[in-house]
Structure formats: structure tokens, C-alpha cells
Amino acid sequence: TCVTGVSGGGKSTFLIETLYKAASRRIMGSREQPAPHERIEGLEFLDKVIDIDQSPIGRTPRSNPATYTGAFTPIRDWFAGLPEAKARGYQPGRFSFNVKGGRCEACQGDGVIKIEMHFLPDVYVTCDVCHGKRYNRETLEVLFKGKSIADVLDMTVEEGVEFFSAVPAVRDKLETLKKVGLGYIHIGQQATTLSGGEAQRIKLAKELSRKATGKTLYILDEPTTGLHFHDVAKLLEVLHELVEQGNTVVVIEHNLEVIKTADWLLDLGPDGGDGGGELVAAGTPEDVVAEPRSYTGQFLKELLERRPGLRKREAAE
């Protein structure tokens, strides 16, 4: 389902302030206070509601895609199971940069040193002891296919999928990141260097790797912002996969390539501010096109007339 309409038309108020907060309050027991509303029907068919926003996955250099998606645990377990690690008596904790033992103590596993700048943003410089590798020399001597754990964290997701092709526990986690179009990011890339769109897709990847219940409501606010059309196509594949598992996905979106593939549209407006907040049209994209008051319908009509037959989601792929 896509929630569309002009800026200030009431999309965020409806979806985030009302639906999300009311659903999370009733289903998840949160203390969110929703906007005034009469009633919401159908929540009994859901067991979870998740707002996948563009907030950072972490605010320190130690947070990264591997730790957030859970891929780092099987990576550490794998290295701890190698003959060299066993001979030295290393446990999985030896390969963690969050605890003492295997990490570089000069930077405490961050790989960088934070320099506090008064009146200016903090500056991070590469640790001159480990040179950004995060681990001490002994830990880096344990190799798998000639690579240390620091080398693995420096690989791109795509390289990691190939490298761990025979280790399903790691490969499958990395595959979900690749599936959402993040094959180019580094496995151990610091969360502070990721964009909002990348953070949002990492969260999507984490959801994909979970066992589906088919009763989850996913809410996304303009997920295609800043994405190349190729990445938009990959994102659409993921969203449709979540729907095919039986879940409900509701997005606020302006991108017509996404809007035209939706099963259902809710067009709010007709204008912004005081002139908004009204349901202008609801139904399939064709239904919205038929509503003369809908600005979304007018642009959608042009697209569908220019490229007939592109209603289906394959069009965006």
C-alpha cells in the first residue's frame, strides 16, 4: 500500500502519528500516544508493527552492518573454530572488538581515535597502533583462506558472500544485504559513515533474515529517497517479497515507479497544510488515475499512458 499526496497533505500524520503509534500501542504495548482517531480495524490480524526509518543503526564506530544484522556472531564463531585458534585456546570473544582480549586496547576496538573539538564536530583519526584493524597482532595471526578477521571486515558484502560461500550461517546473512542493493558496502563499515537510505536498507535486510510470521505491519517513510533507479528496483523486490510472505507493507512515497506497482493507493490532500488531510482517492492505481482531484493521479496517468502495460512490478525491475 502506498500513501501518496502533496507535501503537507497529512501523509506522515496519518501513517506515523496515527496508524503506527496506535498499532504499536495496541500490539506491542508501547506508550506511544497516537493522534486523535475514531477507530482502526484489522489490528487483530497482526502480531508486530515495525517502523523502518532512516535513523542510524548505531552512533559509534563499533556499530556496523555485521553487528546489526547478526552476521558478526557466526563470523567470530567460525574464526574461533579454526585449528590455529583452537591451538591457542581462543574463544569467539577473542574476535570481538567490544571486549578485552583480542582487540587493540589503544583504540578499544574502534580502529579510530576520537579527538574532541570544542565548538566543532568531533574528529576521528586512524589508530596508529593497529592502523585501523581493530585487533592486536596475535588475533590477526589467525587466518582463514589467508585472511584475518580484520581483512574480512574490510571486504565488501559482495566479496564476503563469495568468500564465505561454504559457510551458510555467514553467507545467508550477507546475502540479505546484497539483496537490498548493499553489495558495495563493507562488512565492518562504521555506522557513522552510512547514509540514512543505507541504514534503512540494512534494517530491511535484518527483517528479511528473520523467520517470517506473515503477520507483520511494516511502515516506511519515503524509502527511495536518494536511490538510483537500479536500487529502487532492488528495494521493490524486497518489499514485494515481504508482502508475498503474508505481511503488510505501507509506504509514504512520491516515486511514481513505486506508486504504480502498489496493490492499493491512499491519496491524501488535495492540497498541503490547511487544505490537506482529506482522503482524495483510494483504490488501485487505475482508480486514483480516474479521480480528477488527485494530483498523484494526473502524473500517474501520464506515466501509464506513456508506457502502457507497465502497471506490474516487473516494470520497475
XYZ file of C-alpha atoms in Angstrom:
317
model
C 0.000 0.000 0.000
C 1.289 3.464 -0.916
C 0.228 6.646 0.860
C 0.576 9.483 -1.637
C -0.225 13.180 -1.925
C 1.358 16.614 -1.930
C 3.764 17.734 0.798
C 1.806 18.782 3.865
C -1.196 16.717 2.785
C -1.271 14.685 6.004
C 0.639 11.538 4.997
C 3.001 11.428 7.986
C 0.254 12.445 10.406
C -1.918 9.604 9.133
C 0.723 6.877 8.845
C 3.290 7.646 11.558
C 1.424 9.729 14.125
C -1.845 7.782 13.924
C -1.576 4.280 12.426
C 1.933 3.372 13.615
C 1.552 4.780 17.123
C -1.920 3.289 17.612
C -0.842 -0.115 16.272
C 2.367 -0.247 18.328
C 0.410 0.770 21.429
C -2.176 -1.975 20.970
C 0.028 -4.761 19.545
C 3.418 -4.104 21.144
C 2.233 -2.442 24.358
C 4.235 0.731 23.687
C 3.482 4.022 25.404
C 3.227 5.950 22.147
C 0.400 8.477 22.134
C -1.376 8.363 18.741
C -3.110 11.326 17.120
C -6.885 11.528 17.735
C -8.812 8.975 15.689
C -12.162 7.195 15.777
C -11.131 3.540 15.320
C -8.712 1.234 13.496
C -9.996 -2.088 12.218
C -7.966 -5.215 11.481
C -5.191 -4.913 14.069
C -6.175 -8.322 15.442
C -4.637 -9.888 12.311
C -1.183 -8.512 13.164
C 1.363 -9.636 15.757
C 4.048 -6.991 15.166
C 4.418 -3.465 13.775
C 7.791 -2.071 12.670
C 8.690 1.429 11.501
C 11.778 1.040 9.299
C 13.090 4.599 9.311
C 16.335 6.240 8.213
C 17.769 6.782 11.696
C 21.358 5.486 12.190
C 21.888 1.797 13.076
C 24.388 2.982 15.688
C 26.204 6.106 16.781
C 29.694 4.734 17.479
C 32.450 3.383 15.175
C 31.882 -0.087 16.673
C 28.392 -0.334 15.190
C 28.442 -1.787 11.682
C 26.306 -3.833 9.241
C 27.802 -7.127 10.506
C 26.927 -6.486 14.160
C 23.477 -5.058 13.342
C 22.338 -7.918 11.100
C 23.841 -10.612 13.322
C 26.409 -11.734 10.725
C 29.319 -10.965 13.066
C 28.442 -13.737 15.555
C 28.849 -16.634 13.063
C 31.984 -14.932 11.647
C 33.559 -14.909 15.138
C 32.412 -18.474 15.782
C 33.982 -19.597 12.504
C 37.348 -17.994 13.281
C 37.284 -19.458 16.817
C 36.780 -22.910 15.290
C 39.883 -22.722 13.075
C 42.801 -25.053 14.032
C 45.168 -22.160 14.815
C 42.596 -20.530 17.117
C 41.904 -23.837 18.895
C 45.628 -24.468 19.372
C 45.932 -21.089 21.068
C 42.796 -21.624 23.151
C 40.931 -18.705 21.590
C 37.171 -18.448 22.167
C 34.722 -16.413 19.993
C 35.173 -13.488 22.408
C 38.786 -13.228 21.265
C 37.492 -11.989 17.904
C 35.154 -9.379 19.372
C 36.243 -5.747 19.419
C 33.784 -4.987 22.226
C 35.669 -6.832 24.986
C 39.284 -7.025 26.130
C 41.455 -9.868 24.907
C 41.782 -9.775 21.160
C 41.066 -6.150 20.391
C 43.543 -3.289 20.145
C 43.480 -1.594 23.528
C 44.887 1.688 22.214
C 41.600 2.413 20.403
C 39.497 -0.149 22.348
C 38.489 -1.890 19.134
C 37.211 1.222 17.360
C 40.015 1.343 14.814
C 39.940 5.121 15.215
C 40.686 7.609 17.971
C 38.144 10.329 18.711
C 39.527 13.814 19.127
C 37.050 16.132 20.807
C 36.920 19.519 19.127
C 35.452 22.322 21.180
C 32.781 24.236 19.224
C 33.274 21.867 16.244
C 32.174 18.281 15.453
C 34.444 15.563 16.876
C 37.205 14.323 14.571
C 38.155 10.645 14.166
C 41.722 9.680 13.190
C 43.002 6.185 12.368
C 44.589 4.419 15.352
C 48.383 4.492 14.917
C 48.843 1.220 16.853
C 46.552 -1.149 14.904
C 46.294 1.122 11.830
C 42.517 0.770 11.774
C 42.458 -3.038 12.015
C 40.818 -3.011 15.494
C 42.650 -6.151 16.721
C 46.039 -6.895 18.273
C 48.815 -8.728 16.403
C 48.155 -12.160 17.967
C 44.491 -12.150 16.949
C 45.365 -11.139 13.383
C 47.668 -14.168 13.084
C 44.619 -16.482 12.868
C 43.842 -16.786 9.151
C 41.069 -18.351 7.050
C 41.925 -18.685 3.344
C 44.834 -16.337 4.025
C 42.596 -13.611 5.501
C 42.415 -12.344 9.086
C 39.166 -11.244 10.723
C 40.189 -7.621 10.064
C 40.535 -8.437 6.350
C 37.049 -9.975 6.402
C 35.526 -6.864 7.981
C 37.196 -4.780 5.279
C 35.611 -6.847 2.483
C 32.551 -5.618 0.633
C 29.340 -7.582 1.208
C 29.613 -8.982 -2.322
C 33.169 -10.217 -1.665
C 32.026 -11.664 1.669
C 29.250 -13.707 0.039
C 31.839 -15.275 -2.275
C 34.443 -15.740 0.487
C 32.002 -17.498 2.848
C 30.183 -19.428 0.107
C 30.749 -22.686 2.049
C 29.638 -21.199 5.401
C 25.815 -20.838 5.200
C 25.475 -19.176 8.630
C 27.528 -16.215 7.388
C 26.685 -16.315 3.691
C 22.907 -16.184 4.200
C 23.117 -13.077 6.420
C 25.313 -11.302 3.876
C 23.032 -12.411 1.027
C 20.167 -10.403 2.529
C 22.338 -7.257 2.479
C 23.211 -7.952 -1.146
C 19.536 -8.493 -1.930
C 18.620 -4.964 -0.801
C 21.301 -3.463 -3.048
C 24.072 -3.078 -0.463
C 26.658 -5.373 -2.030
C 29.076 -2.448 -2.243
C 29.284 -1.517 1.460
C 31.998 -3.000 3.682
C 31.001 -5.729 6.137
C 32.570 -3.839 9.047
C 31.856 -0.313 7.783
C 31.368 2.129 10.646
C 27.714 3.039 11.170
C 28.682 6.706 11.405
C 29.662 6.665 7.705
C 26.396 5.166 6.399
C 23.704 7.330 4.799
C 20.100 7.335 6.017
C 18.982 5.305 2.988
C 21.702 2.713 3.584
C 20.758 2.442 7.269
C 17.126 1.907 6.284
C 18.014 -0.887 3.866
C 20.257 -2.566 6.462
C 17.204 -2.632 8.749
C 15.183 -4.157 5.898
C 17.883 -6.804 5.423
C 17.692 -7.680 9.111
C 13.920 -8.136 8.801
C 14.381 -10.345 5.735
C 16.759 -12.629 7.633
C 14.211 -13.221 10.391
C 11.750 -16.078 10.298
C 8.577 -14.646 8.764
C 5.323 -14.832 10.719
C 3.327 -13.305 7.874
C 1.548 -11.041 10.366
C 3.856 -8.024 10.491
C 2.966 -4.450 9.522
C 5.988 -2.665 8.031
C 5.908 1.120 7.756
C 8.419 3.068 5.654
C 8.619 6.816 5.032
C 9.929 7.597 1.514
C 12.377 4.657 1.291
C 13.524 5.540 -2.249
C 14.929 8.966 -1.311
C 18.368 9.352 -2.905
C 18.319 5.929 -4.587
C 19.453 5.188 -8.148
C 16.659 3.626 -10.251
C 18.531 0.287 -10.184
C 18.475 0.364 -6.363
C 14.787 1.335 -6.435
C 14.112 -1.854 -8.411
C 16.009 -3.945 -5.829
C 14.128 -2.269 -2.986
C 10.818 -3.027 -4.708
C 11.758 -6.701 -4.986
C 12.366 -6.812 -1.236
C 9.115 -5.027 -0.371
C 7.137 -7.382 -2.616
C 8.908 -10.364 -1.028
C 7.733 -9.196 2.408
C 4.179 -8.920 1.041
C 4.355 -12.386 -0.534
C 5.233 -13.770 2.912
C 1.811 -12.521 4.045
C 2.950 -9.276 5.679
C 1.546 -5.789 5.106
C 3.835 -3.026 3.830
C 2.683 0.598 3.900
C 4.955 3.283 2.463
C 4.772 7.045 2.074
C 6.110 7.618 -1.423
C 6.454 10.213 -4.200
C 8.326 7.976 -6.662
C 5.923 7.021 -9.457
C 7.950 3.878 -10.245
C 6.990 2.598 -6.788
C 3.461 4.013 -6.731
C 2.444 2.310 -9.993
C 3.359 -1.152 -8.624
C 1.274 -0.814 -5.441
C -1.719 -3.060 -4.813
C -3.568 -0.168 -3.153
C -3.155 3.603 -3.003
C -4.362 6.125 -0.437
C -4.087 9.629 -1.900
C -4.329 12.395 0.692
C -4.760 16.115 0.095
C -5.977 17.671 -2.056
C -3.558 20.441 -1.029
C -0.999 20.984 1.742
C -1.437 22.484 5.205
C -4.995 23.585 5.985
C -6.079 22.340 2.565
C -4.925 18.794 3.283
C -5.901 15.874 5.481
C -8.694 14.627 3.237
C -8.821 11.234 1.532
C -8.934 12.276 -2.122
C -8.862 8.792 -3.635
C -8.403 5.180 -2.565
C -8.018 2.047 -4.637
C -5.784 0.634 -7.343
C -3.530 2.998 -9.322
C -6.185 2.946 -12.061
C -8.828 4.073 -9.541
C -6.659 7.014 -8.461
C -5.995 7.983 -12.094
C -9.770 8.202 -12.586
C -10.143 10.766 -9.740
C -9.871 14.270 -11.297
C -8.972 15.947 -7.970
C -5.912 13.753 -7.431
C -2.591 15.369 -8.364
C -0.927 11.968 -7.997
C -3.470 10.529 -10.422
C -2.631 13.161 -13.040
C 1.090 12.336 -13.017
C 0.396 8.610 -12.796
C -1.905 8.852 -15.820
C 0.881 10.450 -17.876
C 3.285 7.663 -16.904
C 0.857 4.848 -17.657
C -0.152 6.404 -20.997
C 3.468 6.950 -21.968
C 4.445 3.416 -21.006
C 1.311 1.254 -21.262
C 1.488 -2.213 -19.781
C 3.968 -1.149 -17.097
C 1.497 -1.450 -14.282
C 3.042 -4.651 -12.974
C 6.035 -4.670 -10.666
C 8.233 -6.279 -13.338
C 8.236 -2.845 -14.947
C 10.424 -1.469 -12.204
C 12.897 -4.324 -12.406
